[in-house]
PDB file of C-alpha atoms in Angstrom:
ATOM      1  CA  MET A 113      12.774  28.038   5.487  1.00  0.00           C
ATOM      2  CA  PHE A 114      12.025  25.629   8.359  1.00  0.00           C
ATOM      3  CA  ILE A 115       8.322  26.518   8.248  1.00  0.00           C
ATOM      4  CA  VAL A 116       8.260  25.904   4.507  1.00  0.00           C
ATOM      5  CA  LEU A 117       9.779  22.438   5.025  1.00  0.00           C
ATOM      6  CA  ILE A 118       7.160  21.616   7.686  1.00  0.00           C
ATOM      7  CA  ILE A 119       4.346  22.699   5.377  1.00  0.00           C
ATOM      8  CA  ALA A 120       5.834  20.668   2.519  1.00  0.00           C
ATOM      9  CA  ALA A 121       6.141  17.598   4.747  1.00  0.00           C
ATOM     10  CA  LEU A 122       2.521  17.925   5.858  1.00  0.00           C
ATOM     11  CA  ALA A 123       1.409  18.284   2.254  1.00  0.00           C
ATOM     12  CA  ILE A 124       3.317  15.148   1.234  1.00  0.00           C
ATOM     13  CA  PHE A 125       2.531  12.879   4.177  1.00  0.00           C
ATOM     14  CA  VAL A 126      -0.748  14.019   5.721  1.00  0.00           C
ATOM     15  CA  LEU A 127      -2.936  15.447   2.965  1.00  0.00           C
ATOM     16  CA  PRO A 128      -2.945  12.349   0.680  1.00  0.00           C
ATOM     17  CA  ASN A 129      -4.082  10.153   3.575  1.00  0.00           C
ATOM     18  CA  LEU A 130      -6.774  12.605   4.639  1.00  0.00           C
ATOM     19  CA  TRP A 131      -7.954  12.925   1.053  1.00  0.00           C
ATOM     20  CA  ALA A 132      -8.067   9.143   0.610  1.00  0.00           C
ATOM     21  CA  LYS A 133     -10.134   8.714   3.778  1.00  0.00           C
ATOM     22  CA  TRP A 134     -12.525  11.439   2.622  1.00  0.00           C
ATOM     23  CA  VAL A 135     -12.948   9.854  -0.823  1.00  0.00           C
ATOM     24  CA  LEU A 136     -13.507   6.359   0.601  1.00  0.00           C
ATOM     25  CA  LYS A 137     -16.045   7.631   3.105  1.00  0.00           C
ATOM     26  CA  ARG A 138     -17.810   9.649   0.422  1.00  0.00           C
ATOM     27  CA  HIS A 139     -18.631   6.492  -1.530  1.00  0.00           C
ATOM     28  CA  THR A 140     -19.570   4.184   1.360  1.00  0.00           C
ATOM     29  CA  ARG A 141     -23.296   4.865   1.072  1.00  0.00           C
ATOM     30  CA  GLY A 142     -25.229   1.619   0.679  1.00  0.00           C
ATOM     31  CA  ARG A 143     -26.550   0.946  -2.817  1.00  0.00           C
ATOM     32  CA  ASP A 144     -29.674  -1.136  -3.312  1.00  0.00           C
ATOM     33  CA  ASP A 145     -29.008  -1.297  -7.058  1.00  0.00           C
ATOM     34  CA  TYR A 146     -25.746  -3.219  -6.508  1.00  0.00           C
ATOM     35  CA  PRO A 147     -26.183  -7.002  -6.843  1.00  0.00           C
ATOM     36  CA  GLY A 148     -23.792  -7.947  -4.040  1.00  0.00           C
ATOM     37  CA  THR A 149     -21.340  -6.971  -1.320  1.00  0.00           C
ATOM     38  CA  GLY A 150     -17.622  -6.465  -1.669  1.00  0.00           C
ATOM     39  CA  ALA A 151     -16.967 -10.019  -0.462  1.00  0.00           C
ATOM     40  CA  GLU A 152     -19.514 -11.477  -2.872  1.00  0.00           C
ATOM     41  CA  LEU A 153     -17.997  -9.623  -5.809  1.00  0.00           C
ATOM     42  CA  ALA A 154     -14.474 -10.715  -4.834  1.00  0.00           C
ATOM     43  CA  ASP A 155     -15.558 -14.363  -4.524  1.00  0.00           C
ATOM     44  CA  HIS A 156     -17.417 -14.175  -7.833  1.00  0.00           C
ATOM     45  CA  LEU A 157     -14.417 -12.679  -9.650  1.00  0.00           C
ATOM     46  CA  LEU A 158     -12.003 -15.275  -8.259  1.00  0.00           C
ATOM     47  CA  ARG A 159     -14.252 -18.114  -9.426  1.00  0.00           C
ATOM     48  CA  ARG A 160     -15.021 -16.486 -12.770  1.00  0.00           C
ATOM     49  CA  LEU A 161     -11.325 -15.920 -13.520  1.00  0.00           C
ATOM     50  CA  GLY A 162     -10.399 -19.454 -12.501  1.00  0.00           C
ATOM     51  CA  ILE A 163      -8.032 -18.458  -9.699  1.00  0.00           C
ATOM     52  CA  GLU A 164      -8.042 -21.773  -7.866  1.00  0.00           C
ATOM     53  CA  GLY A 165      -7.102 -21.988  -4.209  1.00  0.00           C
ATOM     54  CA  ALA A 166      -7.867 -18.304  -3.546  1.00  0.00           C
ATOM     55  CA  SER A 167     -10.376 -17.287  -0.882  1.00  0.00           C
ATOM     56  CA  VAL A 168     -12.014 -14.232   0.663  1.00  0.00           C
ATOM     57  CA  GLU A 169     -11.940 -13.436   4.377  1.00  0.00           C
ATOM     58  CA  ARG A 170     -12.981 -10.659   6.742  1.00  0.00           C
ATOM     59  CA  THR A 171     -10.116  -8.944   8.582  1.00  0.00           C
ATOM     60  CA  GLU A 172      -9.589  -6.254  11.191  1.00  0.00           C
ATOM     61  CA  PHE A 173      -6.124  -5.386   9.839  1.00  0.00           C
ATOM     62  CA  GLY A 174      -6.942  -3.461   6.684  1.00  0.00           C
ATOM     63  CA  ASP A 175      -7.794  -4.543   3.155  1.00  0.00           C
ATOM     64  CA  HIS A 176      -5.010  -6.556   1.529  1.00  0.00           C
ATOM     65  CA  TYR A 177      -4.104  -9.644  -0.458  1.00  0.00           C
ATOM     66  CA  ASP A 178      -1.927 -12.266   1.244  1.00  0.00           C
ATOM     67  CA  PRO A 179       0.208 -14.124  -1.346  1.00  0.00           C
ATOM     68  CA  GLU A 180       1.253 -16.805   1.153  1.00  0.00           C
ATOM     69  CA  THR A 181      -2.297 -17.967   1.846  1.00  0.00           C
ATOM     70  CA  ARG A 182      -3.715 -16.745  -1.501  1.00  0.00           C
ATOM     71  CA  CYS A 183      -6.373 -14.871   0.437  1.00  0.00           C
ATOM     72  CA  VAL A 184      -8.198 -11.624  -0.333  1.00  0.00           C
ATOM     73  CA  ARG A 185      -8.843  -9.993   3.039  1.00  0.00           C
ATOM     74  CA  LEU A 186     -11.386  -7.182   3.370  1.00  0.00           C
ATOM     75  CA  SER A 187     -12.237  -4.933   6.300  1.00  0.00           C
ATOM     76  CA  PRO A 188     -15.753  -5.424   7.724  1.00  0.00           C
ATOM     77  CA  ASP A 189     -17.189  -2.360   5.945  1.00  0.00           C
ATOM     78  CA  ASN A 190     -15.908  -3.547   2.580  1.00  0.00           C
ATOM     79  CA  TYR A 191     -16.593  -7.236   3.231  1.00  0.00           C
ATOM     80  CA  ASP A 192     -20.240  -6.694   4.127  1.00  0.00           C
ATOM     81  CA  GLY A 193     -20.775  -3.361   2.388  1.00  0.00           C
ATOM     82  CA  ARG A 194     -22.850  -2.958  -0.732  1.00  0.00           C
ATOM     83  CA  SER A 195     -21.297   0.342  -1.791  1.00  0.00           C
ATOM     84  CA  LEU A 196     -19.032   1.776  -4.482  1.00  0.00           C
ATOM     85  CA  THR A 197     -16.103   1.850  -2.063  1.00  0.00           C
ATOM     86  CA  ALA A 198     -16.674  -1.772  -1.028  1.00  0.00           C
ATOM     87  CA  VAL A 199     -16.813  -3.211  -4.549  1.00  0.00           C
ATOM     88  CA  THR A 200     -13.955  -1.018  -5.800  1.00  0.00           C
ATOM     89  CA  VAL A 201     -11.628  -2.021  -2.954  1.00  0.00           C
ATOM     90  CA  ALA A 202     -12.642  -5.660  -3.405  1.00  0.00           C
ATOM     91  CA  ALA A 203     -11.840  -5.507  -7.124  1.00  0.00           C
ATOM     92  CA  HIS A 204      -8.476  -3.902  -6.343  1.00  0.00           C
ATOM     93  CA  GLU A 205      -7.508  -6.719  -3.971  1.00  0.00           C
ATOM     94  CA  VAL A 206      -8.661  -9.287  -6.532  1.00  0.00           C
ATOM     95  CA  GLY A 207      -6.323  -7.447  -8.900  1.00  0.00           C
ATOM     96  CA  HIS A 208      -3.448  -8.553  -6.681  1.00  0.00           C
ATOM     97  CA  ALA A 209      -4.742 -12.138  -6.785  1.00  0.00           C
ATOM     98  CA  ILE A 210      -4.721 -11.918 -10.580  1.00  0.00           C
ATOM     99  CA  GLN A 211      -1.144 -10.622 -10.501  1.00  0.00           C
ATOM    100  CA  HIS A 212      -0.114 -13.542  -8.298  1.00  0.00           C
ATOM    101  CA  HIS A 213      -1.940 -16.044 -10.493  1.00  0.00           C
ATOM    102  CA  GLN A 214      -0.203 -14.702 -13.614  1.00  0.00           C
ATOM    103  CA  GLY A 215       3.236 -14.461 -11.983  1.00  0.00           C
ATOM    104  CA  TYR A 216       3.447 -10.668 -12.184  1.00  0.00           C
ATOM    105  CA  ALA A 217       7.150 -10.025 -11.492  1.00  0.00           C
ATOM    106  CA  PRO A 218       6.894  -6.811  -9.413  1.00  0.00           C
ATOM    107  CA  LEU A 219       4.408  -8.472  -7.024  1.00  0.00           C
ATOM    108  CA  LEU A 220       6.692 -11.486  -6.575  1.00  0.00           C
ATOM    109  CA  ALA A 221       9.656  -9.165  -6.005  1.00  0.00           C
ATOM    110  CA  ARG A 222       7.727  -7.188  -3.396  1.00  0.00           C
ATOM    111  CA  SER A 223       6.698 -10.374  -1.598  1.00  0.00           C
ATOM    112  CA  ARG A 224      10.335 -11.454  -1.337  1.00  0.00           C
ATOM    113  CA  LEU A 225      11.479  -8.003  -0.231  1.00  0.00           C
ATOM    114  CA  VAL A 226       8.875  -7.688   2.525  1.00  0.00           C
ATOM    115  CA  GLY A 227      10.570 -10.371   4.632  1.00  0.00           C
ATOM    116  CA  VAL A 228      13.937  -8.709   4.153  1.00  0.00           C
ATOM    117  CA  ALA A 229      12.459  -5.297   4.956  1.00  0.00           C
ATOM    118  CA  GLN A 230      11.023  -6.534   8.247  1.00  0.00           C
ATOM    119  CA  LYS A 231      14.469  -7.648   9.359  1.00  0.00           C
ATOM    120  CA  ALA A 232      15.947  -4.380   8.088  1.00  0.00           C
ATOM    121  CA  GLU A 233      13.422  -2.367  10.099  1.00  0.00           C
ATOM    122  CA  LYS A 234      14.509  -4.215  13.244  1.00  0.00           C
ATOM    123  CA  LEU A 235      18.078  -3.256  12.419  1.00  0.00           C
ATOM    124  CA  GLY A 236      16.921   0.335  11.998  1.00  0.00           C
ATOM    125  CA  ALA A 237      15.316   0.276  15.443  1.00  0.00           C
ATOM    126  CA  ILE A 238      18.580  -1.022  16.918  1.00  0.00           C
ATOM    127  CA  LEU A 239      20.452   1.786  15.164  1.00  0.00           C
ATOM    128  CA  MET A 240      18.166   4.363  16.730  1.00  0.00           C
ATOM    129  CA  MET A 241      18.545   2.895  20.242  1.00  0.00           C
ATOM    130  CA  ALA A 242      22.311   2.675  19.815  1.00  0.00           C
ATOM    131  CA  ALA A 243      22.657   6.278  18.591  1.00  0.00           C
ATOM    132  CA  PRO A 244      25.006   7.396  21.441  1.00  0.00           C
ATOM    133  CA  PHE A 245      27.389   4.537  20.689  1.00  0.00           C
ATOM    134  CA  LEU A 246      27.206   5.243  16.967  1.00  0.00           C
ATOM    135  CA  PHE A 247      28.527   8.740  17.490  1.00  0.00           C
ATOM    136  CA  LEU A 248      31.563   7.215  19.232  1.00  0.00           C
ATOM    137  CA  LEU A 249      31.946   4.631  16.483  1.00  0.00           C
ATOM    138  CA  THR A 250      31.998   7.262  13.727  1.00  0.00           C
ATOM    139  CA  ARG A 251      35.145   8.728  15.267  1.00  0.00           C
ATOM    140  CA  LEU A 252      37.014   5.477  14.778  1.00  0.00           C
ATOM    141  CA  PRO A 253      38.818   4.656  11.492  1.00  0.00           C
ATOM    142  CA  GLY A 254      36.253   3.330   9.057  1.00  0.00           C
ATOM    143  CA  GLY A 255      33.494   3.696  11.643  1.00  0.00           C
ATOM    144  CA  LEU A 256      31.506   6.291   9.702  1.00  0.00           C
ATOM    145  CA  ALA A 257      31.515   4.134   6.578  1.00  0.00           C
ATOM    146  CA  LEU A 258      30.277   1.142   8.575  1.00  0.00           C
ATOM    147  CA  VAL A 259      27.409   3.104  10.133  1.00  0.00           C
ATOM    148  CA  VAL A 260      26.392   4.597   6.771  1.00  0.00           C
ATOM    149  CA  VAL A 261      26.327   1.122   5.217  1.00  0.00           C
ATOM    150  CA  MET A 262      24.178  -0.179   8.068  1.00  0.00           C
ATOM    151  CA  ALA A 263      21.757   2.732   7.696  1.00  0.00           C
ATOM    152  CA  VAL A 264      21.516   2.280   3.925  1.00  0.00           C
ATOM    153  CA  ILE A 265      20.826  -1.446   4.315  1.00  0.00           C
ATOM    154  CA  SER A 266      18.194  -0.831   6.981  1.00  0.00           C
ATOM    155  CA  PHE A 267      16.273   2.168   5.697  1.00  0.00           C
ATOM    156  CA  GLY A 268      17.205   1.642   2.042  1.00  0.00           C
ATOM    157  CA  THR A 269      15.518  -1.756   2.007  1.00  0.00           C
ATOM    158  CA  ALA A 270      12.307  -0.256   3.387  1.00  0.00           C
ATOM    159  CA  ALA A 271      12.459   2.506   0.775  1.00  0.00           C
ATOM    160  CA  LEU A 272      12.988  -0.073  -1.966  1.00  0.00           C
ATOM    161  CA  VAL A 273       9.908  -2.031  -0.857  1.00  0.00           C
ATOM    162  CA  HIS A 274       7.794   1.113  -1.034  1.00  0.00           C
ATOM    163  CA  LEU A 275       9.119   1.998  -4.478  1.00  0.00           C
ATOM    164  CA  VAL A 276       8.438  -1.511  -5.800  1.00  0.00           C
ATOM    165  CA  THR A 277       4.956  -1.282  -4.280  1.00  0.00           C
ATOM    166  CA  LEU A 278       3.987   1.661  -6.516  1.00  0.00           C
ATOM    167  CA  PRO A 279       3.817  -0.181  -9.870  1.00  0.00           C
ATOM    168  CA  VAL A 280       2.181  -3.157  -8.136  1.00  0.00           C
ATOM    169  CA  GLU A 281      -0.617  -0.997  -6.704  1.00  0.00           C
ATOM    170  CA  PHE A 282      -1.169   1.056  -9.856  1.00  0.00           C
ATOM    171  CA  ASP A 283      -1.302  -2.088 -11.991  1.00  0.00           C
ATOM    172  CA  ALA A 284      -3.783  -3.764  -9.624  1.00  0.00           C
ATOM    173  CA  SER A 285      -6.006  -0.690  -9.689  1.00  0.00           C
ATOM    174  CA  PHE A 286      -5.967   0.547 -13.261  1.00  0.00           C
ATOM    175  CA  ASN A 287      -4.914  -2.469 -15.342  1.00  0.00           C
ATOM    176  CA  ARG A 288      -6.746  -5.182 -13.399  1.00  0.00           C
ATOM    177  CA  ALA A 289      -9.578  -3.795 -11.255  1.00  0.00           C
ATOM    178  CA  LEU A 290     -10.852  -0.981 -13.457  1.00  0.00           C
ATOM    179  CA  PRO A 291     -11.637  -3.141 -16.534  1.00  0.00           C
ATOM    180  CA  LEU A 292     -13.464  -5.626 -14.281  1.00  0.00           C
ATOM    181  CA  LEU A 293     -15.475  -2.901 -12.580  1.00  0.00           C
ATOM    182  CA  LYS A 294     -16.732  -1.653 -15.944  1.00  0.00           C
ATOM    183  CA  GLU A 295     -18.662  -4.938 -16.223  1.00  0.00           C
ATOM    184  CA  TYR A 296     -20.297  -4.667 -12.785  1.00  0.00           C
ATOM    185  CA  VAL A 297     -20.585  -0.977 -11.904  1.00  0.00           C
ATOM    186  CA  PRO A 298     -23.070   1.342 -13.657  1.00  0.00           C
ATOM    187  CA  PRO A 299     -21.392   3.745 -16.118  1.00  0.00           C
ATOM    188  CA  TYR A 300     -22.389   6.773 -14.019  1.00  0.00           C
ATOM    189  CA  ASP A 301     -20.415   5.318 -11.076  1.00  0.00           C
ATOM    190  CA  MET A 302     -17.175   4.701 -12.967  1.00  0.00           C
ATOM    191  CA  ALA A 303     -15.870   8.217 -12.298  1.00  0.00           C
ATOM    192  CA  GLY A 304     -16.310   7.549  -8.577  1.00  0.00           C
ATOM    193  CA  ALA A 305     -14.535   4.196  -8.889  1.00  0.00           C
ATOM    194  CA  ARG A 306     -11.558   5.891 -10.559  1.00  0.00           C
ATOM    195  CA  HIS A 307     -11.640   8.483  -7.797  1.00  0.00           C
ATOM    196  CA  VAL A 308     -11.411   5.784  -5.120  1.00  0.00           C
ATOM    197  CA  LEU A 309      -8.565   3.968  -6.888  1.00  0.00           C
ATOM    198  CA  THR A 310      -6.633   7.205  -7.455  1.00  0.00           C
ATOM    199  CA  ALA A 311      -7.024   8.319  -3.841  1.00  0.00           C
ATOM    200  CA  CYS A 312      -5.703   4.981  -2.586  1.00  0.00           C
ATOM    201  CA  ALA A 313      -2.765   5.151  -4.996  1.00  0.00           C
ATOM    202  CA  PHE A 314      -1.732   8.540  -3.633  1.00  0.00           C
ATOM    203  CA  THR A 315      -1.371   7.086  -0.138  1.00  0.00           C
ATOM    204  CA  TYR A 316       1.269   4.695  -1.511  1.00  0.00           C
ATOM    205  CA  VAL A 317       3.025   7.581  -3.261  1.00  0.00           C
ATOM    206  CA  ALA A 318       3.141   9.453   0.053  1.00  0.00           C
ATOM    207  CA  ALA A 319       4.477   6.380   1.874  1.00  0.00           C
ATOM    208  CA  SER A 320       7.212   5.950  -0.738  1.00  0.00           C
ATOM    209  CA  LEU A 321       8.284   9.585  -0.480  1.00  0.00           C
ATOM    210  CA  ALA A 322       8.296   9.358   3.311  1.00  0.00           C
ATOM    211  CA  SER A 323      10.492   6.265   3.209  1.00  0.00           C
ATOM    212  CA  VAL A 324      13.000   7.853   0.806  1.00  0.00           C
ATOM    213  CA  MET A 325      13.116  11.054   2.860  1.00  0.00           C
ATOM    214  CA  ASN A 326      13.659   9.027   6.025  1.00  0.00           C
ATOM    215  CA  LEU A 327      16.666   7.364   4.413  1.00  0.00           C
ATOM    216  CA  GLY A 328      18.022  10.748   3.330  1.00  0.00           C
ATOM    217  CA  ARG A 329      17.508  12.180   6.830  1.00  0.00           C
ATOM    218  CA  TRP A 330      19.545   9.378   8.412  1.00  0.00           C
ATOM    219  CA  LEU A 331      22.335   9.786   5.897  1.00  0.00           C
ATOM    220  CA  VAL A 332      22.529  13.501   6.672  1.00  0.00           C
ATOM    221  CA  ILE A 333      22.557  12.832  10.436  1.00  0.00           C
ATOM    222  CA  LEU A 334      25.283  10.186  10.201  1.00  0.00           C
ATOM    223  CA  ARG A 335      27.504  12.337   8.003  1.00  0.00           C
ATOM    224  CA  ARG A 336      27.577  15.189  10.510  1.00  0.00           C
TER     225      ARG A 336
END
């Protein structure tokens, strides 16, 4: 049974990330028939859609959209790359800028929760370091309930952020980016674009499952 659980955990947490990396790498070949790089497409889309105040920057910390600075940030390969992966990732991040511009509620909720989650994660780290004292606390009247509440607040907030992230990412990919890509990517490349967007989405699904399972694991530990 233990071996089965290990295999299941690997399938949930490791395989989606490996698959996503493989898919992204598969489509990173430079394309001379593409009119621009990922950064150029992102900048063009922002201007074309009238998203004022938004910008595009190169980053070393992974592709993402920053709502606070209204900035689409792309990794060097996607910023400078003229490939299917580069333009697809760029369109996805512009999808988040569109969500922000239109006041998409799940994105705004995630942005608010992220700050709370960061504080909750610090609380979770304190819980882990204070584990020996927690075992003593749970033997006091009401101590177990207090520890369980603390764990739920800490790890539950992180799980909630991941769950809210799912509709945000799927909407940015398939409701925002995909229709835009149909206007810029050759029809024979659209299957690959969907492949890239789907692979990336699965990494968020895996992260959400991991977060929920982490919460469940702590609840089981604290109830013993």
